[in-house]
């Protein structure tokens, strides 16, 4: 859902009640300035919806985690 900053300020409680069921993009002068997401959803899961169709389907949160951890492995 996309709302203007003014509308968000006016109906703050209403939009907070919607956060668990959908992300809310707040815009100012037509440009996104903030995004509200459910804090109980992992960050990887939250952005995966945005990236769907833009990255390979073979990439999942576990492969991303393994890739990050492999950067810090020490090879003796």
N, CA, C and O atoms as a MOPAC input file, in Angstrom:
PM7 MOZYME 1SCF
protein

 N      0.85000 1    -1.16700 1     0.00000 1
 C      0.00000 1     0.00000 1     0.00000 1
 C      0.89800 1     1.23300 1     0.00000 1
 O      1.95200 1     1.24800 1     0.63600 1
 N      0.47600 1     2.24300 1    -0.70600 1
 C      1.22400 1     3.49100 1    -0.78000 1
 C      0.34200 1     4.62800 1    -0.28600 1
 O     -0.79600 1     4.77600 1    -0.73200 1
 N      0.87200 1     5.43700 1     0.64400 1
 C      0.11800 1     6.57000 1     1.17600 1
 C      1.02700 1     7.78600 1     1.23500 1
 O      2.25000 1     7.66200 1     1.30300 1
 N      0.41900 1     8.94900 1     1.20800 1
 C      1.21000 1    10.17300 1     1.34400 1
 C      1.56500 1    10.39400 1     2.81600 1
 O      0.91000 1     9.86500 1     3.71400 1
 N      2.59400 1    11.17100 1     3.03800 1
 C      3.01900 1    11.46100 1     4.40800 1
 C      1.90200 1    12.16500 1     5.17900 1
 O      1.70400 1    11.89700 1     6.36400 1
 N      1.18800 1    13.04300 1     4.52800 1
 C      0.09300 1    13.76000 1     5.17600 1
 C     -1.02300 1    12.81000 1     5.58400 1
 O     -1.53900 1    12.88100 1     6.69900 1
 N     -1.39100 1    11.91400 1     4.66000 1
 C     -2.43900 1    10.94400 1     4.96500 1
 C     -2.00600 1    10.00400 1     6.08800 1
 O     -2.80200 1     9.65000 1     6.95800 1
 N     -0.72800 1     9.60300 1     6.05700 1
 C     -0.21700 1     8.72800 1     7.10600 1
 C     -0.28600 1     9.40700 1     8.46900 1
 O     -0.67800 1     8.79600 1     9.46400 1
 N      0.09700 1    10.66500 1     8.49700 1
 C      0.06500 1    11.40900 1     9.76200 1
 C     -1.35700 1    11.53300 1    10.29300 1
 O     -1.58700 1    11.42600 1    11.49800 1
 N     -2.29800 1    11.75600 1     9.40500 1
 C     -3.69000 1    11.93100 1     9.79800 1
 C     -4.31800 1    10.64100 1    10.30200 1
 O     -5.10100 1    10.65700 1    11.25300 1
 N     -3.97300 1     9.50700 1     9.65900 1
 C     -4.59500 1     8.22400 1     9.99900 1
 C     -3.56400 1     7.24100 1    10.56200 1
 O     -3.59200 1     6.05300 1    10.23900 1
 N     -2.67400 1     7.73100 1    11.38600 1
 C     -1.55800 1     6.95100 1    11.92200 1
 C     -2.00300 1     5.61300 1    12.52300 1
 O     -1.45700 1     4.57000 1    12.16500 1
 N     -2.95900 1     5.62800 1    13.40600 1
 C     -3.42500 1     4.40400 1    14.07100 1
 C     -3.97200 1     3.38200 1    13.09600 1
 O     -3.73100 1     2.18300 1    13.24300 1
 N     -4.70800 1     3.85100 1    12.10100 1
 C     -5.27500 1     2.95100 1    11.10300 1
 C     -4.16700 1     2.23300 1    10.33500 1
 O     -4.21900 1     1.01700 1    10.15400 1
 N     -3.17100 1     2.98300 1     9.88700 1
 C     -2.09500 1     2.37400 1     9.10400 1
 C     -1.23700 1     1.44400 1     9.95500 1
 O     -0.74400 1     0.43300 1     9.45600 1
 N     -1.05400 1     1.76900 1    11.22400 1
 C     -0.32200 1     0.85500 1    12.10600 1
 C     -1.04600 1    -0.47600 1    12.23900 1
 O     -0.40900 1    -1.52400 1    12.34600 1
 N     -2.35100 1    -0.43900 1    12.23400 1
 C     -3.11000 1    -1.68700 1    12.34100 1
 C     -2.99000 1    -2.54300 1    11.07300 1
 O     -3.21300 1    -3.75300 1    11.12400 1
 N     -2.64400 1    -1.93600 1     9.95600 1
 C     -2.49600 1    -2.67200 1     8.69800 1
 C     -1.11500 1    -3.30200 1     8.52100 1
 O     -0.95600 1    -4.21600 1     7.71200 1
 N     -0.12400 1    -2.83100 1     9.26000 1
 C      1.25900 1    -3.28900 1     9.07900 1
 C      1.41900 1    -4.81000 1     9.17900 1
 O      2.16400 1    -5.37000 1     8.37400 1
 N      0.77500 1    -5.50600 1    10.10300 1
 C      0.96600 1    -6.95800 1    10.14200 1
 C      0.48800 1    -7.69200 1     8.88800 1
 O      0.94200 1    -8.80300 1     8.61400 1
 N     -0.40800 1    -7.09300 1     8.13600 1
 C     -0.93800 1    -7.78400 1     6.95800 1
 C     -0.35700 1    -7.29300 1     5.64100 1
 O     -0.47500 1    -7.98100 1     4.62700 1
 N      0.27100 1    -6.11300 1     5.63100 1
 C      0.85300 1    -5.59700 1     4.39000 1
 C      1.87800 1    -4.50800 1     4.67600 1
 O      1.81900 1    -3.82500 1     5.69800 1
 N      2.81700 1    -4.36300 1     3.75000 1
 C      3.80800 1    -3.30000 1     3.85900 1
 C      3.16000 1    -1.98100 1     3.45800 1
 O      2.26500 1    -1.94700 1     2.61300 1
 N      3.62100 1    -0.90200 1     4.07000 1
 C      3.08400 1     0.41600 1     3.76400 1
 C      4.23300 1     1.31900 1     3.33900 1
 O      5.18000 1     1.53900 1     4.09400 1
 N      4.13600 1     1.83700 1     2.12200 1
 C      5.11400 1     2.78500 1     1.60200 1
 C      4.58100 1     4.18900 1     1.83800 1
 O      3.44200 1     4.49100 1     1.48100 1
 N      5.40300 1     5.05300 1     2.44100 1
 C      5.00700 1     6.43700 1     2.69600 1
 C      5.74300 1     7.31200 1     1.68400 1
 O      6.96100 1     7.21700 1     1.53300 1
 N      4.98700 1     8.16500 1     0.99600 1
 C      5.58700 1     9.01400 1    -0.02900 1
 C      5.47400 1    10.48200 1     0.34900 1
 O      4.58100 1    10.89700 1     1.08800 1
 N      6.40400 1    11.24200 1    -0.18000 1
 C      6.37900 1    12.69400 1    -0.01700 1
 C      6.70900 1    13.28200 1    -1.38100 1
 O      7.74300 1    12.96200 1    -1.96800 1
 N      5.84800 1    14.12500 1    -1.87600 1
 C      6.00000 1    14.68800 1    -3.22000 1
 C      6.12500 1    13.58900 1    -4.27000 1
 O      6.87100 1    13.73200 1    -5.23900 1
 N      5.39600 1    12.49600 1    -4.07500 1
 C      5.37800 1    11.42000 1    -5.04400 1
 C      6.54500 1    10.45800 1    -4.99200 1
 O      6.60900 1     9.51800 1    -5.78500 1
 N      7.48400 1    10.67900 1    -4.05600 1
 C      8.65500 1     9.81000 1    -3.95400 1
 C      8.62900 1     9.04400 1    -2.63000 1
 O      8.30800 1     9.62200 1    -1.59100 1
 N      8.96300 1     7.74800 1    -2.65500 1
 C      8.96800 1     6.97100 1    -1.41200 1
 C     10.02400 1     7.49100 1    -0.42900 1
 O     11.17700 1     7.71300 1    -0.79900 1
 N      9.61200 1     7.67900 1     0.81600 1
 C     10.54000 1     8.14900 1     1.84500 1
 C     10.66900 1     7.16300 1     3.00100 1
 O     11.62900 1     7.22800 1     3.76900 1
 N      9.70500 1     6.25100 1     3.12900 1
 C      9.75100 1     5.27800 1     4.22200 1
 C      8.90600 1     4.07000 1     3.85700 1
 O      8.01200 1     4.12600 1     3.01300 1
 N      9.23500 1     2.96800 1     4.53700 1
 C      8.47500 1     1.73700 1     4.34800 1
 C      8.26400 1     1.10700 1     5.71200 1
 O      9.22100 1     0.90900 1     6.46100 1
 N      7.03700 1     0.79600 1     6.03700 1
 C      6.71800 1     0.11400 1     7.28900 1
 C      6.51300 1    -1.36400 1     7.00400 1
 O      5.73500 1    -1.73600 1     6.12600 1
 N      7.22100 1    -2.20500 1     7.75800 1
 C      7.09000 1    -3.65200 1     7.59200 1
 C      6.82600 1    -4.28200 1     8.94700 1
 O      7.14000 1    -3.70200 1     9.98600 1
 N      6.25600 1    -5.45600 1     8.92800 1
 C      5.97600 1    -6.20500 1    10.14700 1
 C      7.30100 1    -6.57000 1    10.82600 1
 O      8.13700 1    -7.22200 1    10.20100 1
 N      7.51700 1    -6.17300 1    12.07600 1
 C      8.78600 1    -6.47600 1    12.75100 1
 C      8.96300 1    -7.95300 1    13.05400 1
 O     10.06400 1    -8.38100 1    13.39800 1
 N      7.90100 1    -8.74200 1    12.93300 1
 C      7.99900 1   -10.17300 1    13.20400 1
 C      8.41100 1   -10.98500 1    11.98000 1
 O      8.50400 1   -12.21100 1    12.05100 1
 N      8.65600 1   -10.31500 1    10.86900 1
 C      9.10400 1   -10.96700 1     9.64000 1
 C     10.58400 1   -10.67100 1     9.46600 1
 O     11.01500 1    -9.53200 1     9.64600 1
 N     11.36600 1   -11.68700 1     9.11700 1
 C     12.80200 1   -11.46500 1     8.95500 1
 C     13.05200 1   -10.48200 1     7.82000 1
 O     12.24400 1   -10.37700 1     6.89700 1
 N     14.15800 1    -9.76900 1     7.88400 1
 C     14.50300 1    -8.79000 1     6.85300 1
 C     14.65200 1    -9.45500 1     5.49400 1
 O     14.25700 1    -8.88400 1     4.47800 1
 N     15.21300 1   -10.64400 1     5.46800 1
 C     15.38700 1   -11.35200 1     4.19800 1
 C     14.03600 1   -11.66300 1     3.58700 1
 O     13.83800 1   -11.47000 1     2.38800 1
 N     13.10700 1   -12.14200 1     4.39300 1
 C     11.77400 1   -12.44500 1     3.87100 1
 C     11.06100 1   -11.17600 1     3.41400 1
 O     10.31400 1   -11.20300 1     2.43600 1
 N     11.28500 1   -10.07300 1     4.11200 1
 C     10.62300 1    -8.82100 1     3.76300 1
 C     11.08800 1    -8.30000 1     2.40600 1
 O     10.27100 1    -7.83300 1     1.61200 1
 N     12.38300 1    -8.37600 1     2.13400 1
 C     12.86200 1    -7.85600 1     0.85100 1
 C     12.74400 1    -8.86800 1    -0.28000 1
 O     12.83400 1    -8.49700 1    -1.45100 1
 N     12.54800 1   -10.12500 1     0.04800 1
 C     12.45400 1   -11.12200 1    -1.01400 1
 C     11.26700 1   -10.85200 1    -1.92600 1
 O     11.33000 1   -11.13700 1    -3.12200 1
 N     10.19200 1   -10.31100 1    -1.38200 1
 C      9.04300 1    -9.96800 1    -2.20700 1
 C      9.36100 1    -8.87900 1    -3.20900 1
 O      8.86100 1    -8.90200 1    -4.33400 1
 N     10.18100 1    -7.93400 1    -2.81700 1
 C     10.57500 1    -6.85100 1    -3.70500 1
 C     11.45900 1    -7.38600 1    -4.83100 1
 O     11.35900 1    -6.93600 1    -5.97300 1
 N     12.31600 1    -8.33900 1    -4.50700 1
 C     13.27200 1    -8.86000 1    -5.47300 1
 C     12.72700 1    -9.99700 1    -6.31600 1
 O     13.39600 1   -10.45000 1    -7.24500 1
 N     11.53000 1   -10.46500 1    -6.01400 1
 C     10.96300 1   -11.60100 1    -6.75000 1
 C     10.90000 1   -11.27600 1    -8.24100 1
 O     10.38500 1   -10.23300 1    -8.64600 1
 N     11.42900 1   -12.17900 1    -9.03500 1
 C     11.47100 1   -11.97800 1   -10.47500 1
 C     12.69800 1   -11.22900 1   -10.95300 1
 O     12.97200 1   -11.18800 1   -12.15200 1
 N     13.44200 1   -10.63200 1   -10.02400 1
 C     14.64800 1    -9.88000 1   -10.38400 1
 C     15.91900 1   -10.66200 1   -10.08400 1
 O     16.99300 1   -10.33100 1   -10.58700 1
 N     15.79300 1   -11.70000 1    -9.26300 1
 C     16.93900 1   -12.54800 1    -8.95500 1
 C     16.56800 1   -13.99500 1    -9.23800 1
 O     15.39300 1   -14.33600 1    -9.37600 1
 N     17.57300 1   -14.82600 1    -9.32100 1
 C     17.35100 1   -16.23700 1    -9.63100 1
 C     16.52200 1   -16.91700 1    -8.54100 1
 O     16.66100 1   -16.60500 1    -7.35800 1
 N     15.67000 1   -17.83600 1    -8.94500 1
 C     14.84300 1   -18.57900 1    -7.99400 1
 C     15.67500 1   -19.53000 1    -7.13800 1
 O     15.21300 1   -19.99600 1    -6.09600 1
 N     16.91200 1   -19.82100 1    -7.58000 1
 C     17.75300 1   -20.74800 1    -6.82400 1
 C     18.34700 1   -20.09100 1    -5.57500 1
 O     18.91700 1   -20.77600 1    -4.72600 1
 N     18.21800 1   -18.78500 1    -5.46300 1
 C     18.74700 1   -18.06700 1    -4.30100 1
 C     17.67300 1   -18.02600 1    -3.23000 1
 O     16.56100 1   -17.55700 1    -3.46900 1
 N     18.01600 1   -18.52400 1    -2.03800 1
 C     17.10000 1   -18.43800 1    -0.90900 1
 C     17.86300 1   -17.88100 1     0.28700 1
 O     19.06200 1   -17.61600 1     0.19700 1
 N     17.17700 1   -17.70700 1     1.38800 1
 C     17.81400 1   -17.08500 1     2.55400 1
 C     18.95900 1   -17.91800 1     3.10800 1
 O     19.89800 1   -17.37200 1     3.68700 1
 N     18.89000 1   -19.23200 1     2.93800 1
 C     19.96000 1   -20.08500 1     3.45500 1
 C     21.21800 1   -19.98300 1     2.59200 1
 O     22.33400 1   -19.97500 1     3.11100 1
 N     21.03300 1   -19.90700 1     1.28300 1
 C     22.20500 1   -19.76600 1     0.41800 1
 C     22.85000 1   -18.39500 1     0.61100 1
 O     24.07400 1   -18.27200 1     0.55400 1
 N     22.03800 1   -17.36700 1     0.83900 1
 C     22.58800 1   -16.03700 1     1.11200 1
 C     23.38000 1   -16.03500 1     2.41700 1
 O     24.44700 1   -15.42700 1     2.50400 1
 N     22.85500 1   -16.71000 1     3.41600 1
 C     23.53900 1   -16.79300 1     4.70900 1
 C     24.87300 1   -17.51300 1     4.55600 1
 O     25.89300 1   -17.05500 1     5.07000 1
 N     24.86300 1   -18.64200 1     3.84900 1
 C     26.09900 1   -19.40200 1     3.64600 1
 C     27.13300 1   -18.58500 1     2.88100 1
 O     28.32500 1   -18.64000 1     3.18400 1
 N     26.67400 1   -17.83100 1     1.89600 1
 C     27.59900 1   -16.99000 1     1.12800 1
 C     28.23500 1   -15.92600 1     2.02100 1
 O     29.44100 1   -15.69100 1     1.94800 1
 N     27.42800 1   -15.28600 1     2.85800 1
 C     27.97400 1   -14.26300 1     3.76900 1
 C     28.98700 1   -14.86700 1     4.72700 1
 O     30.05900 1   -14.30200 1     4.93900 1
 N     28.65000 1   -16.01500 1     5.30900 1
 C     29.54900 1   -16.65300 1     6.27300 1
 C     30.84100 1   -17.11700 1     5.61800 1
 O     31.89700 1   -17.11100 1     6.25100 1
 N     30.76200 1   -17.52000 1     4.35400 1
 C     31.97000 1   -18.00100 1     3.67300 1
 C     33.00200 1   -16.88900 1     3.49600 1
 O     34.19000 1   -17.17500 1     3.34700 1
 N     32.57900 1   -15.65500 1     3.50900 1
 C     33.51700 1   -14.52900 1     3.38300 1
 C     34.45400 1   -14.42500 1     4.58600 1
 O     35.53900 1   -13.85100 1     4.49200 1
 N     34.02400 1   -14.98200 1     5.70700 1
 C     34.80700 1   -14.85500 1     6.93600 1
 C     35.53500 1   -16.13800 1     7.31700 1
 O     36.14000 1   -16.21500 1     8.38600 1
 N     35.48000 1   -17.15100 1     6.44200 1
 C     36.18700 1   -18.39800 1     6.73800 1
 C     37.68200 1   -18.18700 1     6.61800 1
 O     38.16600 1   -17.44500 1     5.76300 1
 N     38.39100 1   -18.85700 1     7.49600 1
 C     39.85100 1   -18.79600 1     7.46300 1
 C     40.34900 1   -20.11700 1     6.88000 1
 O     40.08400 1   -21.19300 1     7.41600 1
 N     41.06600 1   -20.00900 1     5.78800 1
 C     41.62300 1   -21.19100 1     5.13600 1
 C     43.07000 1   -21.37300 1     5.58100 1
 O     43.93400 1   -20.57700 1     5.21400 1
 N     43.33700 1   -22.39600 1     6.35500 1
 C     44.69700 1   -22.63800 1     6.83600 1
 C     45.48300 1   -23.47200 1     5.87200 1
 O     46.65100 1   -23.77000 1     6.12300 1

